[in-house]
Amino acid sequence: MGTIDIKVSEVLQLMMVMDNMLKEAGVDEVDLKMEGPTQIHNLLSLLKTEQNIYNIVFHELIRQVSVDCAERGQLLGKIRQRYVMLLNKIPQQVMSLYEDLLAQRALDRSLTEEIIIFKNSIGELTRSVELSQVREHDLRVSKDAKQAQAELARALEDAKKNANLSEEYRELYELQRNRLEKHMVHLTEERDLWSSATYRLARKGTADLSKIQETTETWRWHMARFDKEVQRNEESSKEKLRIIRGDLEKWLCHFQQKMVNEELQQFEGSLLLNSQESLKTAAKLQKNWFQMTHKLLQRHRSMDGKEAPEQKAMEEVNNKVFVLCEHYRRRVEGENVLMSISGGLENWSLQLSTLKLAPYGIRESEWMNTYQLIPEWITLTDKALELIGSTSTENESTTNQDEKYDRYSKRDPVY
């Protein structure tokens, strides 16, 4: 308890000593007054007072600490010295800022004065320009008024002179209007006539085009069916020739005469007539299609009278269809060298029939001759298998092949 009382008494004593030191330094809060010429001077005075307070307090602290430990006192002395150096720099920086502020204010003041002078000059110039513009406007208006009066006087004079012409102009206008109305009626009638004619032509063209499309579809369907029939007949011929060739290889002594005769009928009789009729029907459809298309394109020529660009394409299609029909005709009628081969087969069929009907039958020597000719028949059937379905003509075959076929067909009978 006694120790606490001693510390409190020391603190009270220290407070009294500090108050006395502050009064001696002249920094008492009650007596502290700011009476500088500017706020910057008051701030500097306040900073100086604050520096004195810190000096007094640090001095007392250093003194009391040095009593117990001299090193601590020295350390506090160094800290105090650094702090004093920093506080000494603050007034310099504040004064520098204050001088810059004064310079900026002076610059702003001078710029403001120049702006005011410039504004006054612009106002004076504007007033002088406005006055000159008003004067020029008055002169121009006066001149325009005089000119308008002169023009009005001339107009009145012209109106008096041309009073009689207005009626003539009105009558001329009425005549012109009536003529234009009649012309418009005539043009309207011509337009309606052209519209109706164009519509009828368009309907006719559409109908013709529909017929062309219908004919084309009919021709396509007919040719597709005809192509299937030709292919089926050719496949049948190939199959029969393969059977003949196999039988010739398997049984060299027995020739299938019935199948040979059926194959010989491929290019004669009702089958040939049916194929030719189908080709004629297709050619007729193609001819109708070409004629209708040609008429339609002739009606739709260009403005300069040239043919339509579709004319050339239509002619190319017509030529290709003609070539296709010609190829089918060759295949059906046997002009692709197959007819010559069939002729040779027919000749040998007649020879075999003659030998078969002979009263003495077929002799051994005749069988030997027939046996020797079977390899040639096999070669002949192989060539026939290659030619079925092709479009080669007899003129396109080689001379050796023609001589070979002629040799087969013209060889003497073996009886």
CSV table of C-alpha atoms in Angstrom, one decimal:
chain,number,residue,atom,x,y,z
A,1,MET,CA,0.0,0.0,0.0
A,2,GLY,CA,2.8,2.3,0.8
A,3,THR,CA,4.5,1.5,-2.6
A,4,ILE,CA,1.4,2.5,-4.5
A,5,ASP,CA,1.1,5.7,-2.6
A,6,ILE,CA,4.7,6.5,-3.4
A,7,LYS,CA,4.2,5.9,-7.1
A,8,VAL,CA,1.0,8.0,-7.2
A,9,SER,CA,2.8,10.8,-5.4
A,10,GLU,CA,5.7,10.6,-7.9
A,11,VAL,CA,3.3,10.8,-10.8
A,12,LEU,CA,1.5,13.8,-9.4
A,13,GLN,CA,4.9,15.4,-8.8
A,14,LEU,CA,5.9,14.7,-12.4
A,15,MET,CA,2.7,16.3,-13.7
A,16,MET,CA,3.4,19.4,-11.7
A,17,VAL,CA,6.9,19.6,-13.0
A,18,MET,CA,5.7,19.1,-16.6
A,19,ASP,CA,3.1,21.8,-16.3
A,20,ASN,CA,5.8,24.2,-14.9
A,21,MET,CA,8.2,23.3,-17.8
A,22,LEU,CA,5.4,23.9,-20.4
A,23,LYS,CA,4.6,27.3,-18.8
A,24,GLU,CA,8.3,28.2,-18.9
A,25,ALA,CA,8.5,27.2,-22.6
A,26,GLY,CA,5.4,29.3,-23.3
A,27,VAL,CA,3.2,26.5,-24.7
A,28,ASP,CA,0.4,26.6,-22.3
A,29,GLU,CA,-2.9,25.7,-24.0
A,30,VAL,CA,-4.7,28.5,-22.4
A,31,ASP,CA,-2.2,31.1,-23.5
A,32,LEU,CA,-1.6,29.6,-26.9
A,33,LYS,CA,-2.9,32.0,-29.6
A,34,MET,CA,-2.5,31.9,-33.4
A,35,GLU,CA,-2.0,35.5,-34.7
A,36,GLY,CA,0.0,35.0,-37.9
A,37,PRO,CA,-0.7,36.9,-41.1
A,38,THR,CA,-1.8,33.7,-42.9
A,39,GLN,CA,-2.9,30.2,-42.1
A,40,ILE,CA,0.5,28.9,-43.2
A,41,HIS,CA,2.2,31.0,-40.6
A,42,ASN,CA,-0.2,29.8,-38.0
A,43,LEU,CA,0.5,26.2,-39.0
A,44,LEU,CA,4.3,26.8,-38.8
A,45,SER,CA,3.9,28.4,-35.4
A,46,LEU,CA,1.8,25.4,-34.2
A,47,LEU,CA,4.5,23.0,-35.5
A,48,LYS,CA,7.2,25.0,-33.7
A,49,THR,CA,5.2,24.8,-30.5
A,50,GLU,CA,4.7,21.1,-30.9
A,51,GLN,CA,8.4,20.7,-31.5
A,52,ASN,CA,9.2,22.5,-28.3
A,53,ILE,CA,6.8,20.2,-26.4
A,54,TYR,CA,8.4,17.1,-27.8
A,55,ASN,CA,11.9,18.6,-27.0
A,56,ILE,CA,10.9,19.2,-23.4
A,57,VAL,CA,9.2,15.8,-22.9
A,58,PHE,CA,12.1,14.0,-24.5
A,59,HIS,CA,14.6,15.9,-22.5
A,60,GLU,CA,12.9,15.0,-19.3
A,61,LEU,CA,12.6,11.4,-20.3
A,62,ILE,CA,16.2,11.1,-21.3
A,63,ARG,CA,17.3,12.7,-18.1
A,64,GLN,CA,15.2,10.3,-16.0
A,65,VAL,CA,16.2,7.2,-18.0
A,66,SER,CA,19.9,8.2,-17.9
A,67,VAL,CA,19.8,8.1,-14.1
A,68,ASP,CA,19.1,4.3,-14.2
A,69,CYS,CA,20.9,3.4,-17.5
A,70,ALA,CA,23.1,5.8,-19.5
A,71,GLU,CA,22.9,3.6,-22.7
A,72,ARG,CA,19.1,3.9,-22.8
A,73,GLY,CA,19.5,7.6,-22.4
A,74,GLN,CA,21.8,7.7,-25.3
A,75,LEU,CA,19.4,5.6,-27.4
A,76,LEU,CA,16.6,8.0,-26.6
A,77,GLY,CA,18.8,10.9,-27.5
A,78,LYS,CA,19.5,9.5,-30.9
A,79,ILE,CA,15.8,8.9,-31.5
A,80,ARG,CA,15.1,12.5,-30.4
A,81,GLN,CA,17.7,13.8,-32.8
A,82,ARG,CA,16.2,11.9,-35.7
A,83,TYR,CA,12.7,13.2,-34.8
A,84,VAL,CA,14.0,16.7,-34.6
A,85,MET,CA,15.5,16.4,-38.0
A,86,LEU,CA,12.2,15.3,-39.5
A,87,LEU,CA,10.3,18.1,-37.7
A,88,ASN,CA,12.8,20.6,-39.1
A,89,LYS,CA,12.1,19.5,-42.7
A,90,ILE,CA,8.3,19.9,-42.3
A,91,PRO,CA,8.3,23.8,-42.2
A,92,GLN,CA,10.5,23.8,-45.3
A,93,GLN,CA,8.1,21.6,-47.3
A,94,VAL,CA,5.1,23.6,-46.1
A,95,MET,CA,6.7,26.8,-47.2
A,96,SER,CA,7.6,25.3,-50.6
A,97,LEU,CA,4.0,24.2,-51.1
A,98,TYR,CA,2.8,27.6,-49.9
A,99,GLU,CA,5.1,29.4,-52.5
A,100,ASP,CA,3.9,27.0,-55.2
A,101,LEU,CA,0.3,27.8,-54.2
A,102,LEU,CA,0.9,31.5,-54.3
A,103,ALA,CA,2.5,31.2,-57.8
A,104,GLN,CA,-0.4,29.2,-59.1
A,105,ARG,CA,-2.9,31.7,-57.7
A,106,ALA,CA,-1.0,34.5,-59.4
A,107,LEU,CA,-1.0,32.6,-62.6
A,108,ASP,CA,-4.7,31.9,-62.3
A,109,ARG,CA,-5.3,35.6,-61.6
A,110,SER,CA,-3.4,36.7,-64.6
A,111,LEU,CA,-5.1,34.1,-66.9
A,112,THR,CA,-8.5,35.2,-65.5
A,113,GLU,CA,-7.7,38.8,-66.3
A,114,GLU,CA,-6.6,37.8,-69.9
A,115,ILE,CA,-9.8,35.8,-70.4
A,116,ILE,CA,-11.9,38.8,-69.2
A,117,ILE,CA,-10.1,41.1,-71.6
A,118,PHE,CA,-10.5,38.6,-74.4
A,119,LYS,CA,-14.2,38.2,-73.7
A,120,ASN,CA,-14.7,42.0,-73.7
A,121,SER,CA,-12.8,42.2,-77.0
A,122,ILE,CA,-15.0,39.5,-78.5
A,123,GLY,CA,-18.1,41.2,-77.3
A,124,GLU,CA,-17.1,44.5,-78.9
A,125,LEU,CA,-16.3,42.7,-82.1
A,126,THR,CA,-19.6,40.9,-82.0
A,127,ARG,CA,-21.5,44.1,-81.5
A,128,SER,CA,-19.7,45.8,-84.4
A,129,VAL,CA,-20.3,42.8,-86.7
A,130,GLU,CA,-24.0,42.6,-85.7
A,131,LEU,CA,-24.4,46.3,-86.5
A,132,SER,CA,-22.8,45.9,-89.9
A,133,GLN,CA,-24.9,42.8,-90.6
A,134,VAL,CA,-28.1,44.7,-89.7
A,135,ARG,CA,-27.1,47.6,-91.9
A,136,GLU,CA,-26.3,45.2,-94.8
A,137,HIS,CA,-29.6,43.4,-94.2
A,138,ASP,CA,-31.5,46.6,-94.3
A,139,LEU,CA,-29.8,47.6,-97.6
A,140,ARG,CA,-30.5,44.2,-99.1
A,141,VAL,CA,-34.2,44.2,-98.0
A,142,SER,CA,-34.6,47.7,-99.4
A,143,LYS,CA,-33.0,46.6,-102.7
A,144,ASP,CA,-35.2,43.4,-102.8
A,145,ALA,CA,-38.3,45.5,-102.1
A,146,LYS,CA,-37.5,47.9,-105.0
A,147,GLN,CA,-36.8,44.9,-107.3
A,148,ALA,CA,-40.1,43.2,-106.2
A,149,GLN,CA,-42.0,46.4,-106.9
A,150,ALA,CA,-40.4,46.6,-110.3
A,151,GLU,CA,-41.2,43.0,-111.1
A,152,LEU,CA,-44.7,43.4,-109.8
A,153,ALA,CA,-45.2,46.4,-112.1
A,154,ARG,CA,-43.9,44.4,-115.0
A,155,ALA,CA,-46.1,41.4,-114.1
A,156,LEU,CA,-49.2,43.6,-113.9
A,157,GLU,CA,-48.3,45.0,-117.3
A,158,ASP,CA,-47.7,41.6,-118.8
A,159,ALA,CA,-51.0,40.4,-117.2
A,160,LYS,CA,-52.8,43.2,-118.9
A,161,LYS,CA,-51.1,42.3,-122.3
A,162,ASN,CA,-51.8,38.6,-122.0
A,163,ALA,CA,-55.3,38.6,-120.7
A,164,ASN,CA,-56.6,37.4,-124.0
A,165,LEU,CA,-54.0,34.7,-124.3
A,166,SER,CA,-55.2,32.9,-121.1
A,167,GLU,CA,-58.4,31.8,-122.8
A,168,GLU,CA,-56.6,30.4,-125.8
A,169,TYR,CA,-54.1,28.6,-123.5
A,170,ARG,CA,-57.1,27.1,-121.6
A,171,GLU,CA,-58.7,25.8,-124.8
A,172,LEU,CA,-55.3,24.4,-126.0
A,173,TYR,CA,-55.0,22.7,-122.6
A,174,GLU,CA,-58.4,21.1,-123.0
A,175,LEU,CA,-57.6,19.8,-126.4
A,176,GLN,CA,-54.3,18.4,-125.3
A,177,ARG,CA,-56.0,16.8,-122.3
A,178,ASN,CA,-58.6,15.1,-124.5
A,179,ARG,CA,-56.0,13.9,-126.8
A,180,LEU,CA,-53.9,12.4,-124.0
A,181,GLU,CA,-57.0,10.8,-122.5
A,182,LYS,CA,-57.8,9.1,-125.8
A,183,HIS,CA,-54.2,8.0,-126.1
A,184,MET,CA,-54.3,6.5,-122.6
A,185,VAL,CA,-57.5,4.6,-123.4
A,186,HIS,CA,-55.8,3.3,-126.6
A,187,LEU,CA,-52.7,2.3,-124.6
A,188,THR,CA,-54.8,0.6,-122.0
A,189,GLU,CA,-56.6,-1.5,-124.7
A,190,GLU,CA,-53.2,-2.4,-126.3
A,191,ARG,CA,-51.9,-3.4,-122.8
A,192,ASP,CA,-55.0,-5.6,-122.2
A,193,LEU,CA,-54.6,-7.1,-125.6
A,194,TRP,CA,-50.9,-7.9,-125.1
A,195,SER,CA,-51.6,-9.3,-121.6
A,196,SER,CA,-54.3,-11.6,-122.9
A,197,ALA,CA,-52.1,-12.7,-125.9
A,198,THR,CA,-49.2,-13.3,-123.6
A,199,TYR,CA,-51.4,-15.3,-121.2
A,200,ARG,CA,-52.7,-17.4,-124.0
A,201,LEU,CA,-49.2,-18.0,-125.3
A,202,ALA,CA,-48.0,-18.9,-121.8
A,203,ARG,CA,-50.9,-21.3,-121.4
A,204,LYS,CA,-50.1,-22.8,-124.8
A,205,GLY,CA,-46.4,-23.0,-124.0
A,206,THR,CA,-47.3,-24.7,-120.6
A,207,ALA,CA,-49.6,-27.1,-122.3
A,208,ASP,CA,-46.9,-28.0,-124.9
A,209,LEU,CA,-44.3,-28.3,-122.2
A,210,SER,CA,-46.7,-30.7,-120.3
A,211,LYS,CA,-47.2,-32.7,-123.5
A,212,ILE,CA,-43.4,-32.8,-124.1
A,213,GLN,CA,-42.8,-34.0,-120.5
A,214,GLU,CA,-45.6,-36.6,-120.9
A,215,THR,CA,-44.1,-37.8,-124.2
A,216,THR,CA,-40.6,-37.8,-122.7
A,217,GLU,CA,-41.8,-39.9,-119.8
A,218,THR,CA,-43.7,-42.3,-122.1
A,219,TRP,CA,-40.6,-42.6,-124.3
A,220,ARG,CA,-38.4,-43.2,-121.2
A,221,TRP,CA,-40.8,-45.8,-119.9
A,222,HIS,CA,-41.0,-47.5,-123.4
A,223,MET,CA,-37.2,-47.4,-123.9
A,224,ALA,CA,-36.6,-48.8,-120.4
A,225,ARG,CA,-39.0,-51.6,-121.0
A,226,PHE,CA,-37.5,-52.2,-124.5
A,227,ASP,CA,-34.0,-52.2,-123.0
A,228,LYS,CA,-35.1,-54.7,-120.4
A,229,GLU,CA,-36.6,-56.9,-123.1
A,230,VAL,CA,-33.4,-56.7,-125.2
A,231,GLN,CA,-31.2,-57.4,-122.2
A,232,ARG,CA,-33.5,-60.3,-121.2
A,233,ASN,CA,-33.3,-61.7,-124.8
A,234,GLU,CA,-29.5,-61.2,-124.9
A,235,GLU,CA,-29.1,-62.9,-121.5
A,236,SER,CA,-31.3,-65.7,-122.8
A,237,SER,CA,-29.1,-66.0,-125.9
A,238,LYS,CA,-26.0,-65.9,-123.8
A,239,GLU,CA,-27.3,-68.7,-121.5
A,240,LYS,CA,-28.3,-70.8,-124.5
A,241,LEU,CA,-25.0,-70.3,-126.2
A,242,ARG,CA,-23.2,-71.2,-122.9
A,243,ILE,CA,-25.3,-74.4,-122.7
A,244,ILE,CA,-24.5,-75.2,-126.4
A,245,ARG,CA,-20.8,-74.6,-125.7
A,246,GLY,CA,-20.9,-76.8,-122.6
A,247,ASP,CA,-22.7,-79.5,-124.4
A,248,LEU,CA,-20.2,-79.3,-127.3
A,249,GLU,CA,-17.3,-79.7,-124.9
A,250,LYS,CA,-19.0,-82.5,-122.9
A,251,TRP,CA,-20.5,-84.4,-125.8
A,252,LEU,CA,-18.4,-83.8,-128.9
A,253,CYS,CA,-20.4,-86.4,-130.8
A,254,HIS,CA,-23.9,-84.9,-130.0
A,255,PHE,CA,-24.9,-81.5,-131.2
A,256,GLN,CA,-27.9,-79.8,-129.7
A,257,GLN,CA,-29.7,-79.0,-132.9
A,258,LYS,CA,-33.0,-77.8,-131.4
A,259,MET,CA,-31.3,-75.2,-129.2
A,260,VAL,CA,-29.2,-74.0,-132.2
A,261,ASN,CA,-32.4,-73.6,-134.2
A,262,GLU,CA,-34.0,-71.6,-131.4
A,263,GLU,CA,-31.0,-69.3,-131.4
A,264,LEU,CA,-31.1,-69.0,-135.1
A,265,GLN,CA,-34.7,-67.7,-134.7
A,266,GLN,CA,-33.4,-64.9,-132.6
A,267,PHE,CA,-32.9,-62.7,-135.7
A,268,GLU,CA,-36.0,-63.8,-137.6
A,269,GLY,CA,-39.7,-64.4,-137.0
A,270,SER,CA,-42.0,-62.8,-134.4
A,271,LEU,CA,-39.2,-61.9,-132.0
A,272,LEU,CA,-37.5,-59.7,-134.5
A,273,LEU,CA,-40.8,-58.1,-135.6
A,274,ASN,CA,-41.7,-57.3,-131.9
A,275,SER,CA,-38.3,-55.7,-131.3
A,276,GLN,CA,-38.5,-53.7,-134.5
A,277,GLU,CA,-42.0,-52.5,-133.6
A,278,SER,CA,-40.8,-51.4,-130.2
A,279,LEU,CA,-38.0,-49.5,-131.8
A,280,LYS,CA,-40.4,-47.9,-134.3
A,281,THR,CA,-42.7,-46.8,-131.4
A,282,ALA,CA,-39.8,-45.3,-129.5
A,283,ALA,CA,-38.6,-43.5,-132.7
A,284,LYS,CA,-42.1,-42.1,-133.2
A,285,LEU,CA,-42.3,-40.8,-129.6
A,286,GLN,CA,-38.9,-39.3,-130.0
A,287,LYS,CA,-39.9,-37.6,-133.3
A,288,ASN,CA,-43.1,-36.1,-131.7
A,289,TRP,CA,-41.1,-34.9,-128.7
A,290,PHE,CA,-38.5,-33.3,-131.0
A,291,GLN,CA,-41.1,-31.5,-133.2
A,292,MET,CA,-43.1,-30.1,-130.2
A,293,THR,CA,-39.9,-28.9,-128.5
A,294,HIS,CA,-38.7,-27.3,-131.7
A,295,LYS,CA,-42.0,-25.5,-132.2
A,296,LEU,CA,-41.9,-24.3,-128.5
A,297,LEU,CA,-38.3,-23.0,-128.8
A,298,GLN,CA,-39.1,-21.3,-132.1
A,299,ARG,CA,-41.9,-19.4,-130.4
A,300,HIS,CA,-39.6,-18.2,-127.7
A,301,ARG,CA,-36.7,-16.6,-129.6
A,302,SER,CA,-34.6,-13.8,-128.0
A,303,MET,CA,-35.3,-10.2,-128.7
A,304,ASP,CA,-32.7,-10.0,-131.5
A,305,GLY,CA,-34.2,-13.0,-133.2
A,306,LYS,CA,-31.6,-15.5,-132.2
A,307,GLU,CA,-32.4,-19.1,-131.3
A,308,ALA,CA,-32.8,-20.0,-127.6
A,309,PRO,CA,-29.7,-21.6,-126.0
A,310,GLU,CA,-31.8,-24.7,-125.3
A,311,GLN,CA,-32.1,-25.3,-129.1
A,312,LYS,CA,-28.5,-26.6,-129.2
A,313,ALA,CA,-29.0,-28.8,-126.2
A,314,MET,CA,-32.2,-30.2,-127.6
A,315,GLU,CA,-30.5,-31.1,-130.9
A,316,GLU,CA,-27.6,-32.8,-129.0
A,317,VAL,CA,-30.2,-34.9,-127.0
A,318,ASN,CA,-32.0,-35.8,-130.3
A,319,ASN,CA,-28.7,-36.9,-131.9
A,320,LYS,CA,-27.8,-39.0,-128.8
A,321,VAL,CA,-31.2,-40.6,-128.8
A,322,PHE,CA,-30.9,-41.4,-132.6
A,323,VAL,CA,-27.5,-43.0,-131.9
A,324,LEU,CA,-29.0,-45.0,-129.1
A,325,CYS,CA,-31.8,-46.3,-131.2
A,326,GLU,CA,-29.3,-47.2,-134.0
A,327,HIS,CA,-27.3,-49.2,-131.5
A,328,TYR,CA,-30.4,-51.0,-130.3
A,329,ARG,CA,-31.4,-51.7,-134.0
A,330,ARG,CA,-27.9,-53.2,-134.6
A,331,ARG,CA,-28.3,-55.4,-131.5
A,332,VAL,CA,-31.8,-56.5,-132.4
A,333,GLU,CA,-31.2,-57.2,-136.1
A,334,GLY,CA,-27.8,-58.8,-135.6
A,335,GLU,CA,-25.7,-56.3,-137.5
A,336,ASN,CA,-23.0,-56.5,-134.8
A,337,VAL,CA,-21.4,-59.5,-136.6
A,338,LEU,CA,-23.7,-61.8,-134.7
A,339,MET,CA,-25.9,-62.3,-137.9
A,340,SER,CA,-22.9,-63.7,-139.8
A,341,ILE,CA,-22.2,-66.1,-136.9
A,342,SER,CA,-25.9,-67.1,-136.8
A,343,GLY,CA,-25.7,-67.7,-140.6
A,344,GLY,CA,-22.9,-70.1,-140.1
A,345,LEU,CA,-24.8,-71.9,-137.4
A,346,GLU,CA,-27.9,-72.1,-139.7
A,347,ASN,CA,-25.8,-73.5,-142.6
A,348,TRP,CA,-24.4,-76.2,-140.3
A,349,SER,CA,-27.8,-76.9,-138.9
A,350,LEU,CA,-29.2,-77.6,-142.5
A,351,GLN,CA,-26.2,-79.8,-143.2
A,352,LEU,CA,-26.8,-81.9,-140.0
A,353,SER,CA,-30.5,-82.1,-140.8
A,354,THR,CA,-29.7,-83.3,-144.3
A,355,LEU,CA,-27.3,-86.0,-142.9
A,356,LYS,CA,-29.9,-87.0,-140.4
A,357,LEU,CA,-32.6,-87.5,-143.0
A,358,ALA,CA,-30.3,-89.5,-145.4
A,359,PRO,CA,-31.5,-93.1,-146.1
A,360,TYR,CA,-28.1,-94.5,-145.1
A,361,GLY,CA,-27.8,-92.4,-141.9
A,362,ILE,CA,-24.7,-90.6,-140.8
A,363,ARG,CA,-21.5,-92.5,-141.7
A,364,GLU,CA,-18.4,-92.9,-139.7
A,365,SER,CA,-16.4,-90.6,-141.9
A,366,GLU,CA,-19.1,-87.9,-141.7
A,367,TRP,CA,-19.0,-88.2,-137.9
A,368,MET,CA,-15.2,-87.7,-138.0
A,369,ASN,CA,-15.6,-84.6,-140.1
A,370,THR,CA,-18.2,-83.3,-137.7
A,371,TYR,CA,-15.9,-84.1,-134.8
A,372,GLN,CA,-13.1,-82.1,-136.3
A,373,LEU,CA,-15.4,-79.1,-136.8
A,374,ILE,CA,-16.7,-79.0,-133.2
A,375,PRO,CA,-13.6,-77.0,-131.9
A,376,GLU,CA,-14.3,-74.4,-134.5
A,377,TRP,CA,-18.0,-74.3,-133.5
A,378,ILE,CA,-16.8,-73.8,-129.9
A,379,THR,CA,-14.7,-70.8,-130.9
A,380,LEU,CA,-17.6,-69.5,-132.9
A,381,THR,CA,-19.9,-69.7,-129.9
A,382,ASP,CA,-17.3,-67.9,-127.7
A,383,LYS,CA,-17.2,-65.1,-130.2
A,384,ALA,CA,-21.0,-64.9,-130.2
A,385,LEU,CA,-21.0,-64.6,-126.4
A,386,GLU,CA,-18.6,-61.7,-126.7
A,387,LEU,CA,-20.7,-59.9,-129.4
A,388,ILE,CA,-24.1,-60.2,-127.7
A,389,GLY,CA,-25.0,-56.8,-126.3
A,390,SER,CA,-22.3,-54.9,-128.3
A,391,THR,CA,-22.9,-52.4,-131.1
A,392,SER,CA,-20.1,-53.3,-133.5
A,393,THR,CA,-21.1,-53.6,-137.2
A,394,GLU,CA,-19.9,-56.0,-139.8
A,395,ASN,CA,-17.9,-53.3,-141.5
A,396,GLU,CA,-16.0,-52.6,-138.3
A,397,SER,CA,-14.8,-56.3,-137.9
A,398,THR,CA,-11.5,-57.4,-139.3
A,399,THR,CA,-11.0,-59.1,-142.7
A,400,ASN,CA,-9.7,-62.3,-141.0
A,401,GLN,CA,-12.9,-62.6,-139.0
A,402,ASP,CA,-15.1,-62.1,-142.0
A,403,GLU,CA,-13.1,-64.7,-144.0
A,404,LYS,CA,-13.4,-67.1,-141.0
A,405,TYR,CA,-17.2,-66.7,-140.8
A,406,ASP,CA,-17.5,-67.0,-144.6
A,407,ARG,CA,-15.4,-70.2,-144.5
A,408,TYR,CA,-17.7,-71.6,-141.9
A,409,SER,CA,-20.9,-70.8,-143.8
A,410,LYS,CA,-19.5,-71.8,-147.3
A,411,ARG,CA,-17.8,-75.1,-146.4
A,412,ASP,CA,-19.1,-78.0,-148.5
A,413,PRO,CA,-21.5,-80.4,-146.8
A,414,VAL,CA,-20.0,-83.5,-145.2
A,415,TYR,CA,-22.1,-86.1,-147.0
